[in-house]
Every structure is written in structure tokens, then in C-alpha cells.
């Protein structure tokens, strides 16, 4: 068993007797595999090293992003609003040009995790700006995936080609509608939010031969992000930093609590409690599917942070994802989940020792069984009713840029709470139904097991659980658009690439 474990970490082949094969013999095998179109000519595990090397690369990515954000703490903070997004896009473009898809994806994920934090630090020094250009950083970085679109559609046999094409056409229709309504700038910004996440799925499918690398980089990102993001969110709850408190006051988001310690619905390094909660969901599910014991350093912090986001749909999504893993995952992952559940039952009462935090979480839990007295549930039901009335008056849609983040660049600020509402109001009935149908079709195609052999591992195994959590929350959160949509389409891409390519090498050896 140790031999197999060492082989997985180092990427060496394992012989029938359990011994590690001679590297020269393995090299000869690679030359032979190059003539077989069904095999990757060079196993990605040999190209990029083991998990330790991936962690070092992720530390390098963090240091590069920290260097770009460092002026936020100096008198030059005003320049960060422009330098950070274009510097982040340049960094992502450099990685893209060097054909390192796994590192490129991790750079984009880190940007979604950290850019709102950088924005608040800058706002804390030079003043709040509602329509902040700094927030474009992750989308400008992710936009490089558009260059892989021709390869995705022109290569025969790539999974999900025509549904993704129809979905993108529906999004383009929404952009044309925005231009027709005189909303070129907000429509262009929303085009990034709507189009870039599904482009990420296509990019991953194009590089399905590098799925081993992507699994490894996402695993390394998980090991670093869980303790970092979880620790900051817990700190935010008990000692709210000044820049976060100022942002809460200026943004006037009354739904995220009061800008005081132990009374805030934490948003951590992200832009809202919902965004943080769903990223924590995904990271926790990925950590549970890993083998290294280091993962347990971040999981407790992440769970504590998830609790004080008070995002009930994310709580239920994590529970559903863990139940799915209990049914579909290997014995080792099941044992980890059961151990975590037992620890939660034992530790949760001790974690909520402060009366204010205990009351905050308890009231939120009670609403799960008392929907009639739940204010947000009642408001969402009213929003759905109002949306139906608007669709009757304007069945062709209002266009991209008419709500949420992009609406900050218009004369009105409008927040739409609910996935189907945002899609149908923006795209209209016909294009909206097409978008929703294609997203559902890609979801089904992603979770289907036909065409794949071997055993899933790491993020690929967790992707099904992430998709389940995202699908369950779609009625309350738009889980296919924006920063949360990145998680959905990342999981779709992992599953489609899993079907399109070969089984991950680490999974076959384990």
C-alpha cells in the first residue's frame, strides 16, 4: 500500500508486483503511447510533479497576486483600481500563453476569492466607489478562455459542444438587447459575468488531457484556501475589520447584518455571504475527497465560517453534497464524512458559546422548518410574482446589465434574488428558456457516467457533489452566473473533461 501511495505522489508507474517501474522503461512506454490516439502521450503527473510541487506553485500564485495588491497599503492605493485588474489579466495571459491550463484555472479561482478583499482595502484608504473597476480583475483574467473557443467547437467529439453553443447564443442575444436599450457599458460588463464562466467549462474540456494536472492544482488550492479564507471569515465575525465595516455601511446591504462583531453575516474575502458560502461548500467537498491529512487543518475553520454566513441554501447544499459522496465515493471518503459529521455534532454546541452568535445561528436554523415566518422566503415569493408580471409586459427581455452588479453602472441599482428570475427577465421568455434548458442539459451530461472508465478522484469526484449543491440553490441564487457561476461551470468542465478524456492517472493507481 505504501508503494502505491508513493507512486501516486511521485507520478511513477507501478508494476504488477507492486514495485515502482524503472523510469527508463516508463519513458519508453510514453513513446509507444504517443502513437495511440486514445492515450495522452505524456502523463501529466510526470509533467508537473506531485501535490507538494503543486502547493509550491499555488504559493507562487498567491505571492504574485499579493505583489499586484501591495500598493493598496501605500499612498499609491488609488492606482490599484486600474493596475490590479490589468496586472491580473496580464498574469493570467502569461500563464495562458505558456500553455499551463491547470495553473491558469487556479489563478482565476484565486482572483474570484481575493479581489473583493483587495477592493475593500483600497476603498478603506481612498474612499468608497460603487462602480469599482477593480472588481473586473477575475473576469478579465477569465476572458482569455475565449481564445480556446474555436478549438472547442472545431474539434470533433468534444463533450457538450452544441448545448454550450446554444447557451452562448442566448447570452449574445441578451447583450444585443442591452445595446438596443442603450446599456452598452453595463451590458458589456454583464457579458463577462454571463459568458466567461461557461467558457471556462469549454476551456477545461479542450485540455482534458491535462485533467491530472488540474486535479492536482485544485487540490493544492483547496489546502491553502480553506484555512486562509476560513480563518479570515471567523476573524471578521469576532473582530470586524474597519475596511469591511465601512464597505457594509457604504454598500447599504441591510441583509448581511449590522457592521458590528458577532452581528455580521460574514462575507470573508468575497463580495457577499452567498458567494463565500458556496465557495466554502465547494472547497470543503473537494477537501473531503482528498487523501492527505493536511486537509483537516482548514475544514473546521471553513465549517465555522460557513455557519456564520447564515446562508441556508448553502447549508442544505453542503449536506446534500456530503450525502451524495456517502453513496458514491470510496470507503475512505465515506469514513472521512462520517467522522466529520460526528465531530460537528460534538463540537457545534461548544463553538456557539457566545449568546449573540448562538441566537443568530439558531434563529436562522429555525426558519428551515418555519418558512411562513421567514422574511427572505416571503420576499422571494413576492419577487417571483412581480417577475411574472414583468415578463407579461416585456416578454422579449430587458437585456444584460439591467440588474445586480452591472446595474451599478446605470441610473438605477436593482438586485434580483433568484436564478430563474434573473435569467428570464434579462433574456426574455424564449432566450431565457433556451438558456435554462441548455444549462440543465449540460448539467445532466456532466453527471452522466457513460463513456468514462476508472474511478474518480479529488476534484473530479467532488464535482458531482458541487453540482448538486448548486442545482438545489438555483431558485434562490443565480448559480450559473458571476462568481458563483464559476463554481458551477468549473464542476461541469471537470465532469465533461472526465468523460471526454481518460481516467485520471492518480485514480487508476490508487
Short mmCIF file of N, CA, C and O in Angstrom, two decimals, residues 366-414:
data_model
loop_
_atom_site.label_atom_id
_atom_site.label_comp_id
_atom_site.label_asym_id
_atom_site.label_seq_id
_atom_site.Cartn_x
_atom_site.Cartn_y
_atom_site.Cartn_z
N UNK A 366 -34.02 27.79 12.66
CA UNK A 366 -35.46 27.63 12.88
C UNK A 366 -36.26 27.94 11.62
O UNK A 366 -37.32 27.35 11.39
N UNK A 367 -35.77 28.86 10.78
CA UNK A 367 -36.52 29.23 9.58
C UNK A 367 -36.56 28.09 8.56
O UNK A 367 -37.37 28.14 7.63
N UNK A 368 -35.69 27.10 8.72
CA UNK A 368 -35.71 25.96 7.79
C UNK A 368 -37.02 25.18 7.92
O UNK A 368 -37.46 24.54 6.96
N UNK A 369 -37.62 25.21 9.09
CA UNK A 369 -38.87 24.47 9.31
C UNK A 369 -40.07 25.40 9.50
O UNK A 369 -41.18 24.95 9.70
N UNK A 370 -39.83 26.70 9.45
CA UNK A 370 -40.91 27.68 9.62
C UNK A 370 -40.84 28.71 8.50
O UNK A 370 -40.54 29.88 8.72
N UNK A 371 -41.08 28.25 7.27
CA UNK A 371 -40.94 29.14 6.12
C UNK A 371 -41.97 30.26 6.12
O UNK A 371 -41.73 31.33 5.56
N UNK A 372 -43.11 30.02 6.75
CA UNK A 372 -44.13 31.06 6.76
C UNK A 372 -43.67 32.31 7.50
O UNK A 372 -44.08 33.41 7.14
N UNK A 373 -42.84 32.16 8.53
CA UNK A 373 -42.35 33.31 9.27
C UNK A 373 -40.99 33.79 8.79
O UNK A 373 -40.37 34.61 9.45
N UNK A 374 -40.52 33.28 7.66
CA UNK A 374 -39.21 33.64 7.14
C UNK A 374 -39.37 34.84 6.21
O UNK A 374 -39.98 34.75 5.15
N UNK A 375 -38.76 35.97 6.57
CA UNK A 375 -38.90 37.20 5.80
C UNK A 375 -38.32 37.06 4.39
O UNK A 375 -38.94 37.46 3.41
N UNK A 376 -37.10 36.49 4.28
CA UNK A 376 -36.46 36.39 2.97
C UNK A 376 -37.24 35.45 2.06
O UNK A 376 -37.33 35.68 0.85
N UNK A 377 -37.80 34.37 2.62
CA UNK A 377 -38.60 33.45 1.80
C UNK A 377 -39.85 34.15 1.29
O UNK A 377 -40.24 34.00 0.12
N UNK A 378 -40.48 34.94 2.14
CA UNK A 378 -41.68 35.67 1.74
C UNK A 378 -41.36 36.69 0.66
O UNK A 378 -42.09 36.84 -0.32
N UNK A 379 -40.23 37.41 0.84
CA UNK A 379 -39.83 38.41 -0.14
C UNK A 379 -39.49 37.76 -1.48
O UNK A 379 -39.78 38.32 -2.54
N UNK A 380 -38.87 36.59 -1.44
CA UNK A 380 -38.53 35.91 -2.69
C UNK A 380 -39.79 35.46 -3.42
O UNK A 380 -39.88 35.55 -4.64
N UNK A 381 -40.77 34.98 -2.67
CA UNK A 381 -42.03 34.61 -3.30
C UNK A 381 -42.71 35.79 -3.97
O UNK A 381 -43.24 35.68 -5.08
N UNK A 382 -42.64 36.97 -3.32
CA UNK A 382 -43.21 38.18 -3.92
C UNK A 382 -42.43 38.57 -5.17
O UNK A 382 -43.01 39.01 -6.17
N UNK A 383 -41.09 38.40 -5.13
CA UNK A 383 -40.26 38.75 -6.28
C UNK A 383 -40.60 37.88 -7.48
O UNK A 383 -40.64 38.36 -8.63
N UNK A 384 -40.87 36.60 -7.23
CA UNK A 384 -41.26 35.72 -8.34
C UNK A 384 -42.60 36.17 -8.93
O UNK A 384 -42.80 36.14 -10.15
N UNK A 385 -43.52 36.57 -8.09
CA UNK A 385 -44.80 37.06 -8.59
C UNK A 385 -44.65 38.33 -9.41
O UNK A 385 -45.25 38.48 -10.49
N UNK A 386 -43.82 39.27 -8.93
CA UNK A 386 -43.57 40.51 -9.67
C UNK A 386 -42.88 40.22 -11.01
O UNK A 386 -43.15 40.87 -12.02
N UNK A 387 -41.97 39.23 -11.00
CA UNK A 387 -41.25 38.88 -12.24
C UNK A 387 -42.20 38.37 -13.31
O UNK A 387 -42.05 38.69 -14.49
N UNK A 388 -43.20 37.59 -12.91
CA UNK A 388 -44.17 37.10 -13.87
C UNK A 388 -44.93 38.25 -14.53
O UNK A 388 -45.20 38.25 -15.73
N UNK A 389 -45.25 39.26 -13.72
CA UNK A 389 -45.93 40.43 -14.27
C UNK A 389 -45.05 41.17 -15.25
O UNK A 389 -45.51 41.63 -16.31
N UNK A 390 -43.76 41.32 -14.94
CA UNK A 390 -42.84 42.00 -15.86
C UNK A 390 -42.67 41.21 -17.15
O UNK A 390 -42.55 41.78 -18.24
N UNK A 391 -42.63 39.89 -17.06
CA UNK A 391 -42.47 39.07 -18.26
C UNK A 391 -43.67 39.20 -19.19
O UNK A 391 -43.53 39.18 -20.42
N UNK A 392 -44.85 39.36 -18.61
CA UNK A 392 -46.05 39.56 -19.43
C UNK A 392 -45.95 40.88 -20.19
O UNK A 392 -46.30 40.98 -21.37
N UNK A 393 -45.44 41.92 -19.51
CA UNK A 393 -45.33 43.25 -20.14
C UNK A 393 -44.16 43.31 -21.13
O UNK A 393 -44.22 44.04 -22.11
N UNK A 394 -43.07 42.57 -20.84
CA UNK A 394 -41.87 42.63 -21.68
C UNK A 394 -41.34 41.22 -21.91
O UNK A 394 -40.30 40.82 -21.38
N UNK A 395 -42.02 40.43 -22.74
CA UNK A 395 -41.64 39.02 -22.89
C UNK A 395 -40.31 38.80 -23.60
O UNK A 395 -39.75 37.72 -23.52
N UNK A 396 -39.80 39.83 -24.31
CA UNK A 396 -38.54 39.66 -25.03
C UNK A 396 -37.32 39.97 -24.17
O UNK A 396 -36.19 39.83 -24.63
N UNK A 397 -37.53 40.39 -22.93
CA UNK A 397 -36.43 40.60 -22.01
C UNK A 397 -35.95 42.04 -21.96
O UNK A 397 -36.22 42.84 -22.85
N UNK A 398 -35.20 42.35 -20.88
CA UNK A 398 -34.66 43.69 -20.68
C UNK A 398 -33.21 43.80 -21.11
O UNK A 398 -32.66 44.89 -21.19
N UNK A 399 -32.55 42.68 -21.35
CA UNK A 399 -31.15 42.71 -21.77
C UNK A 399 -30.20 42.57 -20.60
O UNK A 399 -30.56 42.73 -19.43
N UNK A 400 -28.94 42.22 -20.91
CA UNK A 400 -27.91 42.14 -19.89
C UNK A 400 -27.64 43.53 -19.31
O UNK A 400 -27.83 44.54 -19.98
N UNK A 401 -27.16 43.56 -18.08
CA UNK A 401 -26.81 44.83 -17.45
C UNK A 401 -27.96 45.53 -16.76
O UNK A 401 -27.79 46.65 -16.26
N UNK A 402 -29.11 44.89 -16.70
CA UNK A 402 -30.29 45.55 -16.12
C UNK A 402 -30.43 45.29 -14.62
O UNK A 402 -31.31 45.86 -13.99
N UNK A 403 -29.57 44.45 -14.05
CA UNK A 403 -29.73 44.13 -12.63
C UNK A 403 -28.40 43.74 -12.01
O UNK A 403 -27.39 43.53 -12.69
N UNK A 404 -28.41 43.66 -10.68
CA UNK A 404 -27.30 43.20 -9.86
C UNK A 404 -26.03 44.01 -10.11
O UNK A 404 -26.09 45.22 -10.20
N UNK A 405 -24.87 43.37 -10.24
CA UNK A 405 -23.59 44.09 -10.26
C UNK A 405 -23.52 45.11 -11.38
O UNK A 405 -23.13 46.26 -11.18
N UNK A 406 -23.89 44.70 -12.60
CA UNK A 406 -23.78 45.60 -13.75
C UNK A 406 -24.70 46.81 -13.63
O UNK A 406 -24.43 47.87 -14.21
N UNK A 407 -25.81 46.68 -12.87
CA UNK A 407 -26.74 47.80 -12.72
C UNK A 407 -26.12 48.96 -11.95
O UNK A 407 -26.64 50.08 -11.97
N UNK A 408 -24.98 48.72 -11.27
CA UNK A 408 -24.27 49.81 -10.60
C UNK A 408 -23.78 50.86 -11.59
O UNK A 408 -23.48 52.00 -11.21
N UNK A 409 -23.64 50.47 -12.86
CA UNK A 409 -23.16 51.39 -13.88
C UNK A 409 -24.31 52.05 -14.64
O UNK A 409 -24.11 52.64 -15.68
N UNK A 410 -25.53 51.91 -14.13
CA UNK A 410 -26.69 52.54 -14.73
C UNK A 410 -27.28 53.55 -13.75
O UNK A 410 -26.78 53.72 -12.64
N UNK A 411 -28.36 54.18 -14.16
CA UNK A 411 -29.00 55.18 -13.29
C UNK A 411 -29.81 54.54 -12.17
O UNK A 411 -30.26 55.22 -11.26
N UNK A 412 -30.02 53.22 -12.25
CA UNK A 412 -30.78 52.54 -11.21
C UNK A 412 -29.98 51.34 -10.71
O UNK A 412 -29.25 50.71 -11.45
N UNK A 413 -30.13 51.07 -9.43
CA UNK A 413 -29.47 49.90 -8.85
C UNK A 413 -30.55 48.88 -8.50
O UNK A 413 -31.43 49.15 -7.68
N UNK A 414 -30.48 47.72 -9.13
CA UNK A 414 -31.54 46.74 -8.96
C UNK A 414 -30.93 45.38 -8.63
O UNK A 414 -30.04 44.90 -9.33
#
